Amino acid sequence: MADTLTPLERLLATVTHKKPDRPPVFPVMLMQGARELGLSLEEYFSKGEHYAHGQLRLLEKFGHDCVIGVPHVVEDTVAFGATLMYFRNGPPSLGKMVLREAKDARKLTAADPKKIPALQETLHALNILAQNVKGRVPIIGAAVAPFSLPSLLMGAEAWVDLLFSDPATRDPILAHALAVTRDFCIAWANAQIEAGADAIVLADGMASATMITRDEFMQFALPVIRETISQIKGPVVWEGVGSVLPVIDLIAETGAAGIILDYHDDLAAAHQVAAGKITLIGNFNNIAMRRWSPEKMKDEVARALAATGGMDYIVGAQGPEIPLGVSDETIRAMIETTKNFQSA
Amino acid sequence: MNLEICRQQFLETLIALDQDRGKQIIEDALAAKLPAEEIIAHVVNPAMDDVSARQTNLDITLSRMYIMARIVETALNRLLLAVPRPPVPRATVVIGTARGDYHGLGRRLVATFMRVAGFKVVDLGLSVENRQFVNMAVSVKAQAILASALLVHTAEELVGIRDILRERKLENEIKFIVGGAPFNFDPEFWTQVRADAMARNATDAVATVRQLIGVG
């Protein structure tokens, strides 16, 4: 069936809970553009111009429904003084922890994201993408959510130790750290929107139900998520990077437009909670996907579309990134199966 | 105070994640002249079994598991100072996260479970080079290397441990076991990095190491 909406119109229909011509399909390809351009990942990620042209090349090649304006969210840590370590086969990591221990978070400060060279490159990538596809194809930005950013700076162990420590010691550190990361996240997300992003994904790996209970989520994470989303000047998608089913109802009330599911989350159950309130994205196992044939991908897409009826739903992976090892044919199967879907 | 009361109190403390109370119960037990080795056998080990069952049943978050393991680890450290003769370790293992990987919760859990199970654990911490794993394993005469990763690409690079073990003809002496989310998401992934085995969680890590190196 031929598409009758542009990718942006399709996304807008979906997030406003109207019936699109077909569901949007977002294979998030952050690294594949390097291969298209014959560059190393370090060269590709380090220059906004390279990254943007890689995204445009992938859009032309696959004909999916979005471009991603941010090469990787680890770059957010550079604003806190981190250096990056590059890999031949994946996104960079921190060279070392920025904070030696949790109590160092008392002195945490962040630079203005617009003044950080690495982040300026991302804004440049967004500018280029906007010049080419703005108003037609959704341009997606991303940032690490305020609750999870401290764990990148001090390590997950120190962050969890802090969360479960004596409240008298914990609360002042937590309050300062979250205020700094919240303000940074808002400023960085809004800078991306000014540069051309249509929506922002907030990656919140420490806040998923895999990591913390619903009560802990309500105590520690939800308030700062709500504050952050209320001040970002565009739609926000929340990504738990783990199971999110137990908190979909809470995220739906924050004003978030979408939520990315983990592959463990029951898609039909999630859809029951989310329908008419928040758009679901996912929930294909992006690690196992490296071994999927195109036929297996077709089955997975068919399963997801059957569970959701193609409403309030965007076809995509958990994570949500497609690893480098997934074949072009398998990625095409995700896109073509979605394009051929006819909702009831 | 007797061992049964101590066991019950310690378990309640674990469930409540009360770290200070956990320390106090162990101090009270030692003050009541309960033998440290008996406390390990009849208080700490059963508590760990309970944590393990919760992990297996997936009815506990990773953060809570981690804090429970910290309470157990603190208790164990205190008790090992109080035993008349330090127990002879079943074997030695080296553990760490892959280079570039700073996700250490799972690694700490496994380290604690291994120690409670009677292994000597040399923890290299976060972002460990493949060569460091092997060099340390040789240096401490470890029978196994346990490498953990959360990211696909850092997990993929662990294959370098196998290459070094092969190059140095250490494959018979040192077993190579991997764990972490990517290996759980794709149960065939461990074969790609040519590990001897994978462990799905901390409990499984203990069982896997025991089986591979042949200790009870």
Short mmCIF file of C-alpha atoms in Angstrom, two decimals, chain B:
data_model
loop_
_atom_site.label_atom_id
_atom_site.label_comp_id
_atom_site.label_asym_id
_atom_site.label_seq_id
_atom_site.Cartn_x
_atom_site.Cartn_y
_atom_site.Cartn_z
CA MET B 1 21.03 -14.52 70.68
CA ASN B 2 21.37 -17.88 68.98
CA LEU B 3 22.07 -18.78 65.36
CA GLU B 4 18.40 -19.16 64.44
CA ILE B 5 17.43 -15.76 65.84
CA CYS B 6 20.48 -14.25 64.20
CA ARG B 7 19.53 -15.83 60.86
CA GLN B 8 16.00 -14.49 61.04
CA GLN B 9 17.13 -11.00 62.03
CA PHE B 10 19.77 -10.88 59.34
CA LEU B 11 17.28 -11.94 56.67
CA GLU B 12 14.81 -9.26 57.80
CA THR B 13 17.61 -6.73 57.63
CA LEU B 14 18.45 -7.77 54.10
CA ILE B 15 14.87 -7.43 52.95
CA ALA B 16 14.66 -3.99 54.61
CA LEU B 17 18.03 -3.04 53.03
CA ASP B 18 19.13 -1.78 56.45
CA GLN B 19 22.89 -1.67 56.16
CA ASP B 20 23.60 -0.34 59.66
CA ARG B 21 21.38 -2.93 61.28
CA GLY B 22 23.10 -5.65 59.26
CA LYS B 23 26.45 -4.65 60.76
CA GLN B 24 24.96 -4.50 64.25
CA ILE B 25 23.45 -7.99 64.07
CA ILE B 26 26.83 -9.45 63.19
CA GLU B 27 28.50 -7.52 66.03
CA ASP B 28 25.81 -8.71 68.45
CA ALA B 29 26.27 -12.30 67.32
CA LEU B 30 30.02 -12.12 67.83
CA ALA B 31 29.52 -10.43 71.22
CA ALA B 32 27.23 -13.34 72.16
CA LYS B 33 30.19 -15.64 71.45
CA LEU B 34 28.63 -17.30 68.43
CA PRO B 35 31.53 -18.74 66.41
CA ALA B 36 32.26 -16.71 63.29
CA GLU B 37 32.48 -19.78 61.07
CA GLU B 38 29.06 -20.90 62.33
CA ILE B 39 27.61 -17.47 61.58
CA ILE B 40 28.97 -17.71 58.05
CA ALA B 41 27.53 -21.18 57.58
CA HIS B 42 24.15 -20.70 59.26
CA VAL B 43 23.40 -16.98 58.87
CA VAL B 44 25.24 -15.49 55.91
CA ASN B 45 24.99 -18.46 53.53
CA PRO B 46 21.23 -19.02 54.04
CA ALA B 47 20.67 -15.28 53.64
CA MET B 48 22.51 -15.44 50.34
CA ASP B 49 20.38 -18.41 49.30
CA ASP B 50 17.31 -16.29 49.92
CA VAL B 51 18.69 -13.43 47.84
CA SER B 52 19.58 -15.94 45.17
CA ALA B 53 16.03 -17.34 45.08
CA ARG B 54 14.65 -13.83 44.66
CA GLN B 55 17.03 -13.21 41.79
CA THR B 56 16.06 -16.47 40.12
CA ASN B 57 12.38 -15.59 40.48
CA LEU B 58 13.06 -12.11 39.06
CA ASP B 59 11.03 -10.51 41.86
CA ILE B 60 13.70 -8.04 42.86
CA THR B 61 15.32 -5.08 41.14
CA LEU B 62 19.02 -5.02 40.35
CA SER B 63 19.61 -2.09 42.72
CA ARG B 64 18.06 -3.97 45.63
CA MET B 65 20.03 -7.10 44.81
CA TYR B 66 23.18 -5.02 44.80
CA ILE B 67 22.48 -3.46 48.21
CA MET B 68 21.64 -6.88 49.70
CA ALA B 69 24.94 -8.19 48.38
CA ARG B 70 26.72 -5.21 49.93
CA ILE B 71 25.21 -6.03 53.33
CA VAL B 72 26.31 -9.64 52.98
CA GLU B 73 29.75 -8.58 51.81
CA THR B 74 30.20 -6.30 54.84
CA ALA B 75 29.12 -9.12 57.16
CA LEU B 76 31.45 -11.58 55.50
CA ASN B 77 34.42 -9.21 55.69
CA ARG B 78 33.82 -8.74 59.42
CA LEU B 79 33.36 -12.46 60.09
CA LEU B 80 36.46 -13.48 58.18
CA LEU B 81 38.47 -11.28 60.55
CA ALA B 82 36.98 -13.20 63.47
CA VAL B 83 37.47 -16.79 62.32
CA PRO B 84 40.37 -18.51 64.10
CA ARG B 85 41.78 -19.96 60.88
CA PRO B 86 40.96 -18.34 57.56
CA PRO B 87 39.12 -20.89 55.41
CA VAL B 88 41.10 -22.35 52.53
CA PRO B 89 39.54 -20.98 49.33
CA ARG B 90 37.99 -23.55 46.98
CA ALA B 91 39.74 -21.80 44.11
CA THR B 92 40.68 -18.33 42.93
CA VAL B 93 38.88 -16.32 40.29
CA VAL B 94 39.62 -12.97 38.68
CA ILE B 95 36.69 -10.72 37.87
CA GLY B 96 36.16 -7.37 36.15
CA THR B 97 34.16 -5.46 33.55
CA ALA B 98 35.23 -5.21 29.93
CA ARG B 99 37.39 -2.36 28.72
CA GLY B 100 35.31 0.80 28.33
CA ASP B 101 32.47 -0.67 30.38
CA TYR B 102 31.68 1.11 33.63
CA HIS B 103 28.59 -0.87 34.54
CA GLY B 104 29.67 -2.62 37.69
CA LEU B 105 26.56 -3.67 39.59
CA GLY B 106 26.44 -7.17 38.15
CA ARG B 107 30.16 -7.67 38.64
CA ARG B 108 29.92 -6.76 42.32
CA LEU B 109 27.02 -9.14 42.79
CA VAL B 110 28.92 -12.01 41.22
CA ALA B 111 32.02 -11.21 43.28
CA THR B 112 30.03 -11.34 46.49
CA PHE B 113 28.25 -14.57 45.58
CA MET B 114 31.59 -16.16 44.70
CA ARG B 115 33.16 -15.11 47.99
CA VAL B 116 30.24 -16.40 50.03
CA ALA B 117 30.56 -19.68 48.11
CA GLY B 118 34.15 -19.96 49.35
CA PHE B 119 36.15 -18.68 46.39
CA LYS B 120 38.97 -16.18 46.59
CA VAL B 121 37.97 -13.31 44.33
CA VAL B 122 40.41 -10.84 42.84
CA ASP B 123 38.25 -7.96 41.63
CA LEU B 124 39.91 -5.80 38.98
CA GLY B 125 36.97 -3.39 38.93
CA LEU B 126 35.77 -1.38 35.95
CA SER B 127 37.10 -1.04 32.39
CA VAL B 128 39.72 -3.80 32.46
CA GLU B 129 42.01 -4.51 29.50
CA ASN B 130 41.93 -8.11 28.26
CA ARG B 131 45.62 -8.50 28.97
CA GLN B 132 45.11 -7.32 32.55
CA PHE B 133 42.57 -10.09 33.13
CA VAL B 134 45.02 -12.73 31.97
CA ASN B 135 48.09 -11.26 33.64
CA MET B 136 46.31 -11.10 36.99
CA ALA B 137 44.91 -14.61 36.58
CA VAL B 138 48.45 -15.92 36.01
CA SER B 139 49.83 -13.86 38.85
CA VAL B 140 47.33 -15.13 41.46
CA LYS B 141 47.09 -18.65 39.95
CA ALA B 142 43.39 -18.19 39.24
CA GLN B 143 41.41 -21.04 37.73
CA ALA B 144 38.87 -18.77 36.08
CA ILE B 145 38.41 -15.32 34.59
CA LEU B 146 34.93 -13.83 34.94
CA ALA B 147 34.36 -10.93 32.55
CA SER B 148 31.23 -8.83 32.57
CA ALA B 149 29.83 -6.36 30.02
CA LEU B 150 26.67 -4.35 29.55
CA LEU B 151 27.37 -3.04 26.07
CA VAL B 152 27.42 -5.14 22.91
CA HIS B 153 30.65 -3.74 21.56
CA THR B 154 32.56 -4.01 24.83
CA ALA B 155 31.23 -7.56 25.16
CA GLU B 156 32.42 -8.38 21.62
CA GLU B 157 35.94 -7.28 22.49
CA LEU B 158 36.17 -9.88 25.27
CA VAL B 159 37.11 -12.39 22.59
CA GLY B 160 40.60 -10.96 23.10
CA ILE B 161 40.82 -12.85 26.40
CA ARG B 162 40.42 -16.13 24.51
CA ASP B 163 43.08 -15.05 22.01
CA ILE B 164 45.56 -14.29 24.79
CA LEU B 165 44.79 -17.51 26.67
CA ARG B 166 45.36 -19.48 23.48
CA GLU B 167 48.52 -17.59 22.54
CA ARG B 168 49.97 -18.21 26.00
CA LYS B 169 48.77 -21.83 26.11
CA LEU B 170 46.73 -21.21 29.25
CA GLU B 171 43.40 -22.58 28.06
CA ASN B 172 43.62 -25.73 30.16
CA GLU B 173 44.51 -23.90 33.36
CA ILE B 174 42.25 -20.87 33.16
CA LYS B 175 38.58 -21.00 32.26
CA PHE B 176 36.93 -17.97 30.69
CA ILE B 177 33.34 -17.12 31.67
CA VAL B 178 31.27 -14.14 30.55
CA GLY B 179 28.13 -12.50 31.87
CA GLY B 180 26.03 -9.38 31.56
CA ALA B 181 22.96 -8.16 29.71
CA PRO B 182 24.10 -8.75 26.10
CA PHE B 183 24.78 -12.40 26.86
CA ASN B 184 21.36 -12.77 28.45
CA PHE B 185 19.63 -11.00 25.56
CA ASP B 186 21.27 -13.28 23.04
CA PRO B 187 21.95 -16.68 24.60
CA GLU B 188 24.32 -17.62 21.75
CA PHE B 189 26.49 -14.54 22.12
CA TRP B 190 28.96 -16.20 24.52
CA THR B 191 30.04 -18.57 21.76
CA GLN B 192 30.89 -15.58 19.56
CA VAL B 193 33.48 -14.40 22.13
CA ARG B 194 34.68 -18.01 22.46
CA ALA B 195 34.11 -18.15 26.20
CA ASP B 196 34.01 -21.51 27.97
CA ALA B 197 30.59 -20.62 29.35
CA MET B 198 28.24 -17.80 30.24
CA ALA B 199 26.51 -17.12 33.54
CA ARG B 200 22.99 -15.70 33.50
CA ASN B 201 23.24 -14.23 36.99
CA ALA B 202 25.31 -14.38 40.17
CA THR B 203 23.87 -17.69 41.33
CA ASP B 204 24.52 -19.21 37.95
CA ALA B 205 28.08 -17.85 38.01
CA VAL B 206 28.87 -19.85 41.14
CA ALA B 207 27.37 -23.03 39.68
CA THR B 208 29.13 -22.52 36.34
CA VAL B 209 32.55 -21.95 37.87
CA ARG B 210 32.13 -24.96 40.17
CA GLN B 211 31.24 -27.14 37.23
CA LEU B 212 33.97 -25.88 34.90
CA ILE B 213 36.83 -26.15 37.33
CA GLY B 214 35.49 -29.20 39.11
CA VAL B 215 35.20 -28.02 42.69
CA GLY B 216 32.25 -28.84 44.97
#
